Amino acid sequence: MLDLLRRRSTPLSTAALILVSLALLVTNSRGGQRVDPLGVVFLELVTPIADLGTRISSTLTHTWSSYVDLVGARQEREWLRARVRSLEAEADAASAIASENTRLRALLGLRDTLPTSAVAARITGAEASGLFRTATLNKGRSDGVAEGFAVIAGGGVVGRIVATSPHASRVLLLDDHASGVDALVRRTRARGIVEGGSQAGCRLKYVKRREDIRVGDKVITSGLDGIFPKGLAIGEIVQLSEEEHGLYRTAEVRPAVEFAKLEEVLVVEPPSREVPPPPTQATVASGESGG
Amino acid sequence: MRAFLLFALAGAIAVVLQTTLLEQVSFLPAAPDLIVVLCVYLGLHYHSVGGATGAFLLGYLLDTFSGSPPGLYALAMTLVFALVYLVSKRLWVENPVTSVAAVALGCGVKIATVVAYFALAAPLNVGWLSLLRTLFFEALFALVLSPFLFSALDANLRAARQAKRPHAIE
């Protein structure tokens, strides 16, 4: 009998355990008091491991959530950066348009005051070598621009046209050493010639020694050179020469126009080149009677 | 004793994994049933009272930590052991395919037990479709993981036996 039990121990013990389980299940399913003889033991034994597992699990979950949040934040940051760049570009464009609008209005206002015709042009390039002070304009002979025309901006004198092609022209800037403009000191009407190539930008020369000129005096065009209309700003005297003798005085002049920041200019036909209107009968008659 | 400790530890880790770590993996529809794999392993390799008791205790452990009425998984796992034990005594070529087939059989027994319990003894709150879906995925993941678990158990038991041998010689 014992031998049989020993040989059948596994099926018998399994059957016994099945019956125990079934009994447990039936007992606990009836809704009465819970019968759980090993539960407390298992809880005590496994809880430390379960606690560790929970900690690992929550750490992993937290790490994963942080990573997901980080990825989300990174994407959002990239999106916001792109948006900021886009808005900055729009703001820059709007600012540039507003600035251009202001400049063009100023040019338009200036053109209305000029006695001769003028063509608006855009500066498309500067002197590449750096040895000369010139700039390229996008208007040429086909637009009515010719050599010797004055170039001005809202601030004042820019230079004069020295070369033209059908659709472009080159302007010699006021501060080039080859430039020369007949000028007046606005306060005292002292006359001189403004030339380029000095440290300050330009130099007022050939002012009679007895003339009263001071630092801060505004220098304007005299209109006598036949190129620039009278009264345009050339610059401001920033330094007087130290020479005590000689017939003339010299002064350093800072140009009124910032050439590096120029974008639009007006090309003005010289007053002397204007074709005079055809004489009428009355003027001919009066001329004859006067002469 | 070493085998008992190994299974006790494996059971504890499996239960913890099932009830904590793997539960947190949100993209899995259910946690793999690692306990059933252990019971199948016992049914295949431990034809003894210890094997049967081990399966019962593993089921009971699962009962304790899964919130099921005490006895449900103890019954299911003992039945899994019994069936695998009976089948393994009558076939026998053992290879990874038959092991996975045994796990499939064990999963089937467990599913049948749980379904029978809810059909006969307890009201089902979650809906049959949800229950079957959960049981199906638990079984599927258990099948997928079973070759790795079997290999790990084999390796650990082999190491335990090798560690024991010098003492036996002494």
Short mmCIF file of C-alpha atoms in Angstrom, two decimals:
data_model
loop_
_atom_site.label_atom_id
_atom_site.label_comp_id
_atom_site.label_asym_id
_atom_site.label_seq_id
_atom_site.Cartn_x
_atom_site.Cartn_y
_atom_site.Cartn_z
CA MET A 1 0.00 0.00 0.00
CA LEU A 2 2.80 2.35 0.96
CA ASP A 3 4.66 1.39 -2.14
CA LEU A 4 1.62 2.19 -4.25
CA LEU A 5 1.28 5.50 -2.52
CA ARG A 6 4.95 6.20 -3.11
CA ARG A 7 4.71 5.30 -6.79
CA ARG A 8 1.57 7.36 -7.24
CA SER A 9 2.67 10.19 -4.99
CA THR A 10 2.77 12.79 -7.73
CA PRO A 11 -0.72 12.16 -9.18
CA LEU A 12 -2.14 11.77 -5.73
CA SER A 13 -0.53 14.91 -4.36
CA THR A 14 -1.59 16.78 -7.47
CA ALA A 15 -5.14 15.58 -7.05
CA ALA A 16 -5.04 16.57 -3.40
CA LEU A 17 -3.78 20.02 -4.26
CA ILE A 18 -6.48 20.38 -6.89
CA LEU A 19 -9.07 19.53 -4.29
CA VAL A 20 -7.53 21.98 -1.81
CA SER A 21 -7.53 24.72 -4.45
CA LEU A 22 -11.09 23.93 -5.42
CA ALA A 23 -12.16 24.03 -1.81
CA LEU A 24 -10.41 27.32 -1.30
CA LEU A 25 -12.00 28.76 -4.41
CA VAL A 26 -15.47 27.56 -3.55
CA THR A 27 -15.13 28.86 -0.03
CA ASN A 28 -13.94 32.25 -1.14
CA SER A 29 -16.51 32.51 -3.92
CA ARG A 30 -19.44 32.16 -1.56
CA GLY A 31 -18.93 35.68 -0.32
CA GLY A 32 -18.41 34.76 3.30
CA GLN A 33 -15.24 35.29 5.24
CA ARG A 34 -12.13 35.17 3.13
CA VAL A 35 -10.06 32.07 3.66
CA ASP A 36 -6.48 32.78 2.69
CA PRO A 37 -4.06 30.78 4.81
CA LEU A 38 -0.91 31.51 2.82
CA GLY A 39 -1.68 35.00 1.62
CA VAL A 40 -0.14 36.74 4.62
CA VAL A 41 3.04 34.68 4.33
CA PHE A 42 3.39 35.37 0.64
CA LEU A 43 2.69 39.02 1.16
CA GLU A 44 5.39 39.24 3.78
CA LEU A 45 7.90 37.33 1.71
CA VAL A 46 7.30 38.93 -1.65
CA THR A 47 6.45 42.46 -0.60
CA PRO A 48 10.11 43.58 -0.40
CA ILE A 49 10.67 42.31 -3.92
CA ALA A 50 7.38 43.81 -5.05
CA ASP A 51 8.37 47.08 -3.43
CA LEU A 52 11.65 47.03 -5.28
CA GLY A 53 9.82 46.16 -8.48
CA THR A 54 7.38 49.00 -7.94
CA ARG A 55 10.22 51.42 -7.37
CA ILE A 56 12.00 50.25 -10.48
CA SER A 57 8.74 50.39 -12.37
CA SER A 58 7.91 53.89 -11.18
CA THR A 59 11.46 55.04 -11.88
CA LEU A 60 11.31 53.63 -15.38
CA THR A 61 7.86 55.10 -15.91
CA HIS A 62 9.04 58.46 -14.58
CA THR A 63 12.14 58.34 -16.76
CA TRP A 64 10.08 57.41 -19.77
CA SER A 65 7.54 60.15 -19.06
CA SER A 66 10.36 62.65 -18.59
CA TYR A 67 11.88 61.53 -21.86
CA VAL A 68 8.55 61.84 -23.66
CA ASP A 69 8.01 65.26 -22.07
CA LEU A 70 11.53 66.24 -23.05
CA VAL A 71 10.96 65.17 -26.63
CA GLY A 72 7.67 67.08 -26.64
CA ALA A 73 9.32 70.14 -25.13
CA ARG A 74 12.15 69.91 -27.63
CA GLN A 75 9.73 69.71 -30.54
CA GLU A 76 7.73 72.59 -29.13
CA ARG A 77 10.91 74.60 -28.62
CA GLU A 78 11.97 73.96 -32.22
CA TRP A 79 8.53 74.98 -33.42
CA LEU A 80 8.62 78.14 -31.31
CA ARG A 81 12.11 78.98 -32.53
CA ALA A 82 11.01 78.54 -36.12
CA ARG A 83 7.98 80.70 -35.39
CA VAL A 84 10.15 83.38 -33.78
CA ARG A 85 12.49 83.33 -36.79
CA SER A 86 9.55 83.62 -39.13
CA LEU A 87 8.02 86.49 -37.16
CA GLU A 88 11.38 88.23 -36.90
CA ALA A 89 11.80 87.91 -40.65
CA GLU A 90 8.32 89.36 -41.15
CA ALA A 91 9.04 92.18 -38.71
CA ASP A 92 12.36 92.90 -40.44
CA ALA A 93 10.63 92.94 -43.83
CA ALA A 94 7.92 95.26 -42.52
CA SER A 95 10.53 97.49 -40.92
CA ALA A 96 12.54 97.56 -44.15
CA ILE A 97 9.44 98.44 -46.14
CA ALA A 98 8.53 101.19 -43.68
CA SER A 99 12.07 102.53 -43.80
CA GLU A 100 12.13 102.41 -47.59
CA ASN A 101 8.76 104.10 -47.66
CA THR A 102 10.10 106.93 -45.49
CA ARG A 103 13.18 107.32 -47.65
CA LEU A 104 11.19 107.32 -50.87
CA ARG A 105 8.77 109.88 -49.45
CA ALA A 106 11.74 112.06 -48.56
CA LEU A 107 13.15 111.64 -52.06
CA LEU A 108 9.77 112.42 -53.55
CA GLY A 109 9.53 115.54 -51.45
CA LEU A 110 13.05 116.52 -52.48
CA ARG A 111 12.31 115.95 -56.12
CA ASP A 112 9.31 118.27 -55.91
CA THR A 113 11.58 121.05 -54.69
CA LEU A 114 14.14 120.65 -57.47
CA PRO A 115 14.18 123.12 -60.37
CA THR A 116 15.14 120.45 -62.90
CA SER A 117 13.95 116.96 -63.71
CA ALA A 118 15.20 114.06 -61.62
CA VAL A 119 15.23 110.27 -61.86
CA ALA A 120 14.98 108.01 -58.81
CA ALA A 121 17.58 105.26 -58.79
CA ARG A 122 18.66 102.46 -56.55
CA ILE A 123 22.26 101.82 -55.52
CA THR A 124 23.14 98.35 -56.71
CA GLY A 125 26.80 98.14 -55.82
CA ALA A 126 29.81 99.89 -54.38
CA GLU A 127 33.36 100.20 -55.62
CA ALA A 128 34.88 96.76 -55.44
CA SER A 129 38.54 97.77 -55.14
CA GLY A 130 38.14 100.17 -52.23
CA LEU A 131 40.58 102.63 -53.84
CA PHE A 132 37.89 104.92 -55.17
CA ARG A 133 34.66 106.12 -53.72
CA THR A 134 32.08 105.22 -56.32
CA ALA A 135 28.77 103.40 -56.48
CA THR A 136 26.67 101.82 -59.19
CA LEU A 137 23.10 102.90 -59.91
CA ASN A 138 20.39 100.89 -61.65
CA LYS A 139 19.46 103.71 -64.03
CA GLY A 140 21.38 104.56 -67.18
CA ARG A 141 21.18 106.37 -70.48
CA SER A 142 17.86 104.82 -71.41
CA ASP A 143 16.40 106.46 -68.30
CA GLY A 144 17.78 109.85 -69.23
CA VAL A 145 20.87 109.72 -67.04
CA ALA A 146 24.04 111.25 -68.48
CA GLU A 147 27.56 111.95 -67.29
CA GLY A 148 27.85 115.03 -65.10
CA PHE A 149 24.37 114.68 -63.60
CA ALA A 150 24.14 115.40 -59.89
CA VAL A 151 23.25 112.62 -57.50
CA ILE A 152 21.50 113.59 -54.28
CA ALA A 153 19.63 111.92 -51.46
CA GLY A 154 17.32 113.06 -48.69
CA GLY A 155 20.32 114.08 -46.60
CA GLY A 156 22.08 116.09 -49.25
CA VAL A 157 24.76 115.74 -51.92
CA VAL A 158 25.87 112.23 -52.86
CA GLY A 159 28.11 112.80 -55.88
CA ARG A 160 27.96 113.04 -59.64
CA ILE A 161 27.61 110.62 -62.50
CA VAL A 162 30.95 109.78 -64.14
CA ALA A 163 30.00 106.89 -66.40
CA THR A 164 26.81 105.57 -67.93
CA SER A 165 25.59 102.54 -69.82
CA PRO A 166 22.10 102.02 -71.22
CA HIS A 167 20.74 100.64 -67.96
CA ALA A 168 23.28 101.56 -65.28
CA SER A 169 25.54 104.35 -64.26
CA ARG A 170 28.45 104.98 -61.94
CA VAL A 171 28.46 107.79 -59.45
CA LEU A 172 31.61 109.38 -58.04
CA LEU A 173 30.82 109.94 -54.39
CA LEU A 174 31.38 113.27 -52.69
CA ASP A 175 34.14 111.90 -50.46
CA ASP A 176 36.27 110.62 -53.36
CA HIS A 177 39.50 112.57 -53.75
CA ALA A 178 38.52 113.50 -57.30
CA SER A 179 35.24 115.13 -56.26
CA GLY A 180 34.73 118.86 -56.14
CA VAL A 181 31.61 120.87 -55.35
CA ASP A 182 31.23 124.63 -55.23
CA ALA A 183 30.02 125.38 -51.72
CA LEU A 184 28.82 128.02 -49.29
CA VAL A 185 28.93 128.17 -45.52
CA ARG A 186 25.25 128.63 -44.79
CA ARG A 187 25.65 130.96 -41.80
CA THR A 188 28.10 133.45 -43.34
CA ARG A 189 27.73 132.69 -47.07
CA ALA A 190 31.53 132.24 -47.21
CA ARG A 191 32.39 130.50 -50.45
CA GLY A 192 34.79 127.62 -51.09
CA ILE A 193 35.28 124.28 -52.81
CA VAL A 194 34.47 120.98 -51.08
CA GLU A 195 36.77 118.18 -52.13
CA GLY A 196 36.84 114.54 -51.05
CA GLY A 197 39.64 112.37 -49.73
CA SER A 198 40.13 113.80 -46.27
CA GLN A 199 40.07 112.06 -42.93
CA ALA A 200 36.63 113.37 -42.04
CA GLY A 201 35.32 112.63 -45.52
CA CYS A 202 35.62 116.03 -47.24
CA ARG A 203 37.57 119.23 -47.01
CA LEU A 204 36.36 122.78 -47.55
CA LYS A 205 39.13 124.69 -49.34
CA TYR A 206 39.76 128.10 -50.79
CA VAL A 207 37.78 130.00 -48.15
CA LYS A 208 39.18 133.49 -47.81
CA ARG A 209 41.06 133.96 -44.59
CA ARG A 210 38.95 136.89 -43.47
CA GLU A 211 35.73 134.85 -43.71
CA ASP A 212 34.08 133.79 -40.46
CA ILE A 213 33.75 130.02 -40.36
CA ARG A 214 33.40 127.88 -37.28
CA VAL A 215 33.16 124.27 -36.25
CA GLY A 216 29.53 123.23 -36.55
CA ASP A 217 28.75 125.48 -39.51
CA LYS A 218 26.63 123.85 -42.20
CA VAL A 219 28.05 123.73 -45.71
CA ILE A 220 25.66 123.81 -48.65
CA THR A 221 25.91 123.84 -52.43
CA SER A 222 26.27 127.24 -54.04
CA GLY A 223 24.77 126.16 -57.35
CA LEU A 224 27.57 127.95 -59.18
CA ASP A 225 29.31 124.80 -60.48
CA GLY A 226 26.45 124.13 -62.86
CA ILE A 227 25.98 120.60 -61.54
CA PHE A 228 24.25 120.72 -58.16
CA PRO A 229 21.15 122.81 -57.45
CA LYS A 230 21.72 125.59 -54.94
CA GLY A 231 21.10 125.01 -51.23
CA LEU A 232 21.65 121.27 -50.93
CA ALA A 233 23.37 120.11 -47.74
CA ILE A 234 26.98 119.02 -48.19
CA GLY A 235 28.02 118.55 -44.59
CA GLU A 236 29.16 120.13 -41.39
CA ILE A 237 32.50 121.66 -40.46
CA VAL A 238 34.13 119.48 -37.83
CA GLN A 239 37.63 120.92 -37.71
CA LEU A 240 39.41 124.12 -38.83
CA SER A 241 42.96 124.15 -40.15
CA GLU A 242 45.73 125.40 -37.88
CA GLU A 243 47.57 127.39 -40.56
CA GLU A 244 48.15 131.00 -39.53
CA HIS A 245 49.28 132.39 -42.87
CA GLY A 246 48.23 132.25 -46.50
CA LEU A 247 45.30 133.63 -48.43
CA TYR A 248 42.83 130.83 -47.78
CA ARG A 249 41.60 128.70 -44.91
CA THR A 250 40.72 125.03 -44.96
CA ALA A 251 38.21 123.05 -42.88
CA GLU A 252 37.38 119.40 -42.46
CA VAL A 253 33.80 118.66 -43.40
CA ARG A 254 31.80 115.62 -42.38
CA PRO A 255 29.40 114.76 -45.23
CA ALA A 256 25.69 115.11 -44.49
CA VAL A 257 25.00 111.83 -46.25
CA GLU A 258 26.06 108.46 -44.81
CA PHE A 259 27.21 106.83 -48.03
CA ALA A 260 27.37 103.35 -46.54
CA LYS A 261 23.68 103.44 -45.68
CA LEU A 262 22.42 104.85 -48.95
CA GLU A 263 19.88 102.81 -50.87
CA GLU A 264 17.89 105.18 -53.05
CA VAL A 265 19.04 108.40 -54.67
CA LEU A 266 17.86 111.01 -57.11
CA VAL A 267 19.80 111.68 -60.28
CA VAL A 268 19.28 115.33 -61.10
CA GLU A 269 19.82 116.96 -64.39
CA PRO A 270 22.21 119.92 -63.98
CA PRO A 271 20.51 123.30 -64.15
CA SER A 272 22.85 124.49 -66.87
CA ARG A 273 21.93 121.57 -69.13
CA GLU A 274 18.25 122.32 -69.11
CA VAL A 275 17.06 123.11 -72.56
CA PRO A 276 15.65 126.61 -72.36
CA PRO A 277 12.04 126.93 -73.45
CA PRO A 278 11.67 128.18 -77.05
CA PRO A 279 11.48 131.96 -77.09
CA THR A 280 7.99 133.35 -77.50
CA GLN A 281 7.14 136.33 -79.65
CA ALA A 282 6.91 138.55 -76.59
CA THR A 283 10.32 137.61 -75.18
CA VAL A 284 11.97 138.05 -78.57
CA ALA A 285 10.39 141.46 -78.91
CA SER A 286 11.38 142.54 -75.40
CA GLY A 287 14.91 141.22 -75.94
CA GLU A 288 15.26 143.17 -79.11
CA SER A 289 13.91 146.30 -77.50
CA GLY A 290 16.20 145.80 -74.42
CA GLY A 291 19.33 144.97 -76.38
CA MET B 1 16.64 22.82 -2.00
CA ARG B 2 18.52 24.93 -4.51
CA ALA B 3 15.85 24.18 -7.11
CA PHE B 4 13.14 25.10 -4.61
CA LEU B 5 14.85 28.39 -3.84
CA LEU B 6 15.40 29.07 -7.49
CA PHE B 7 11.71 28.50 -8.26
CA ALA B 8 10.66 30.53 -5.25
CA LEU B 9 12.79 33.41 -6.43
CA ALA B 10 11.71 32.99 -10.04
CA GLY B 11 8.08 32.89 -8.93
CA ALA B 12 8.46 36.02 -6.83
CA ILE B 13 10.21 37.86 -9.64
CA ALA B 14 7.63 36.65 -12.16
CA VAL B 15 4.76 37.82 -9.99
CA VAL B 16 6.40 41.17 -9.39
CA LEU B 17 7.08 41.56 -13.07
CA GLN B 18 3.53 40.62 -13.99
CA THR B 19 1.90 42.84 -11.44
CA THR B 20 4.19 45.89 -11.56
CA LEU B 21 6.76 46.37 -14.29
CA LEU B 22 5.00 44.80 -17.23
CA GLU B 23 1.67 46.30 -16.18
CA GLN B 24 3.25 49.71 -16.65
CA VAL B 25 4.23 49.06 -20.24
CA SER B 26 1.35 50.92 -21.78
CA PHE B 27 1.72 49.58 -25.32
CA LEU B 28 1.19 45.97 -24.20
CA PRO B 29 -2.49 44.99 -24.09
CA ALA B 30 -1.72 42.56 -21.24
CA ALA B 31 1.21 41.39 -19.14
CA PRO B 32 2.69 38.04 -20.13
CA ASP B 33 1.73 35.18 -17.84
CA LEU B 34 5.15 34.11 -16.62
CA ILE B 35 3.78 31.97 -13.81
CA VAL B 36 2.11 29.59 -16.23
CA VAL B 37 5.45 29.15 -17.99
CA LEU B 38 7.09 28.21 -14.68
CA CYS B 39 4.31 25.73 -13.95
CA VAL B 40 4.69 24.16 -17.37
CA TYR B 41 8.41 23.87 -16.72
CA LEU B 42 7.66 22.10 -13.45
CA GLY B 43 5.20 19.80 -15.22
CA LEU B 44 7.82 18.94 -17.80
CA HIS B 45 10.81 18.43 -15.53
CA TYR B 46 9.68 17.84 -11.96
CA HIS B 47 7.44 14.81 -11.80
CA SER B 48 7.22 14.84 -8.05
CA VAL B 49 5.21 16.02 -5.10
CA GLY B 50 7.59 19.00 -5.01
CA GLY B 51 6.68 19.88 -8.58
CA ALA B 52 2.96 19.74 -7.87
CA THR B 53 3.38 21.73 -4.66
CA GLY B 54 5.51 24.26 -6.48
CA ALA B 55 2.81 24.78 -9.10
CA PHE B 56 0.16 25.12 -6.41
CA LEU B 57 2.25 27.65 -4.48
CA LEU B 58 3.04 29.65 -7.59
CA GLY B 59 -0.67 29.82 -8.37
CA TYR B 60 -1.42 30.80 -4.82
CA LEU B 61 1.27 33.48 -5.00
CA LEU B 62 -0.43 34.85 -8.08
CA ASP B 63 -3.76 34.76 -6.25
CA THR B 64 -2.24 36.81 -3.46
CA PHE B 65 -0.90 39.51 -5.73
CA SER B 66 -3.50 39.60 -8.48
CA GLY B 67 -6.54 40.16 -6.30
CA SER B 68 -8.33 37.07 -7.52
CA PRO B 69 -10.20 34.94 -4.97
CA PRO B 70 -7.67 32.68 -3.21
CA GLY B 71 -7.69 29.33 -4.93
CA LEU B 72 -8.45 30.43 -8.48
CA TYR B 73 -4.92 30.56 -9.83
CA ALA B 74 -3.80 27.91 -7.37
CA LEU B 75 -6.36 25.61 -9.00
CA ALA B 76 -5.48 26.75 -12.51
CA MET B 77 -1.73 26.26 -12.04
CA THR B 78 -2.14 22.89 -10.35
CA LEU B 79 -4.32 21.81 -13.26
CA VAL B 80 -1.69 23.12 -15.68
CA PHE B 81 0.95 21.08 -13.87
CA ALA B 82 -1.27 18.01 -13.84
CA LEU B 83 -2.07 18.13 -17.51
CA VAL B 84 1.48 18.86 -18.63
CA TYR B 85 2.72 16.15 -16.30
CA LEU B 86 0.27 13.60 -17.74
CA VAL B 87 1.04 14.51 -21.31
CA SER B 88 4.80 14.57 -20.76
CA LYS B 89 4.69 11.05 -19.36
CA ARG B 90 3.16 9.76 -22.57
CA LEU B 91 4.92 11.57 -25.37
CA TRP B 92 8.42 12.28 -25.39
CA VAL B 93 10.70 13.96 -27.44
CA GLU B 94 11.70 17.14 -25.75
CA ASN B 95 12.71 20.12 -27.81
CA PRO B 96 11.85 23.82 -27.95
CA VAL B 97 8.81 23.18 -30.13
CA THR B 98 7.28 20.67 -27.74
CA SER B 99 8.08 22.98 -24.85
CA VAL B 100 6.22 25.83 -26.52
CA ALA B 101 3.38 23.43 -27.31
CA ALA B 102 3.29 22.49 -23.64
CA VAL B 103 3.12 26.18 -22.72
CA ALA B 104 0.24 26.56 -25.18
CA LEU B 105 -1.49 23.65 -23.51
CA GLY B 106 -0.87 25.19 -20.11
CA CYS B 107 -2.25 28.51 -21.26
CA GLY B 108 -5.31 26.76 -22.60
CA VAL B 109 -5.89 25.06 -19.26
CA LYS B 110 -5.50 28.29 -17.40
CA ILE B 111 -7.87 30.15 -19.74
CA ALA B 112 -10.42 27.33 -19.43
CA THR B 113 -10.20 27.44 -15.64
CA VAL B 114 -10.61 31.21 -15.43
CA VAL B 115 -13.47 31.22 -17.93
CA ALA B 116 -15.18 28.39 -16.12
CA TYR B 117 -14.83 30.24 -12.83
CA PHE B 118 -16.42 33.38 -14.21
CA ALA B 119 -19.09 31.41 -16.03
CA LEU B 120 -20.10 29.38 -13.02
CA ALA B 121 -19.16 31.16 -9.85
CA ALA B 122 -18.71 34.91 -10.21
CA PRO B 123 -20.27 37.81 -12.04
CA LEU B 124 -18.03 39.29 -14.71
CA ASN B 125 -17.66 43.04 -14.52
CA VAL B 126 -15.36 43.67 -17.49
CA GLY B 127 -17.20 41.86 -20.29
CA TRP B 128 -16.36 38.57 -21.91
CA LEU B 129 -14.64 40.09 -24.89
CA SER B 130 -12.29 42.07 -22.69
CA LEU B 131 -11.58 39.04 -20.50
CA LEU B 132 -10.85 36.78 -23.44
CA ARG B 133 -8.72 39.43 -25.07
CA THR B 134 -6.64 39.83 -21.92
CA LEU B 135 -6.27 36.08 -21.48
CA PHE B 136 -5.35 35.68 -25.13
CA PHE B 137 -2.59 38.28 -24.99
CA GLU B 138 -1.29 36.95 -21.68
CA ALA B 139 -1.00 33.53 -23.31
CA LEU B 140 0.49 34.89 -26.51
CA PHE B 141 3.23 36.81 -24.69
CA ALA B 142 3.87 33.80 -22.47
CA LEU B 143 4.35 31.67 -25.59
CA VAL B 144 6.75 34.19 -27.06
CA LEU B 145 8.79 34.46 -23.88
CA SER B 146 8.72 30.79 -22.92
CA PRO B 147 11.83 29.66 -24.90
CA PHE B 148 13.89 32.38 -23.19
CA LEU B 149 12.50 31.56 -19.75
CA PHE B 150 13.11 27.85 -20.28
CA SER B 151 16.69 28.54 -21.36
CA ALA B 152 17.26 30.77 -18.33
CA LEU B 153 15.81 28.15 -15.98
CA ASP B 154 17.84 25.37 -17.61
CA ALA B 155 21.02 27.38 -17.29
CA ASN B 156 20.38 28.29 -13.65
CA LEU B 157 19.46 24.76 -12.64
CA ARG B 158 22.51 23.39 -14.43
CA ALA B 159 24.68 25.91 -12.62
CA ALA B 160 23.02 24.96 -9.33
CA ARG B 161 23.70 21.27 -9.96
CA GLN B 162 27.33 21.94 -10.88
CA ALA B 163 27.77 23.99 -7.75
CA LYS B 164 26.33 21.16 -5.70
CA ARG B 165 28.53 18.43 -7.18
CA PRO B 166 31.84 19.19 -5.39
CA HIS B 167 30.02 19.09 -2.08
CA ALA B 168 28.57 15.70 -3.02
CA ILE B 169 32.06 14.37 -3.71
CA GLU B 170 33.28 15.58 -0.37
#
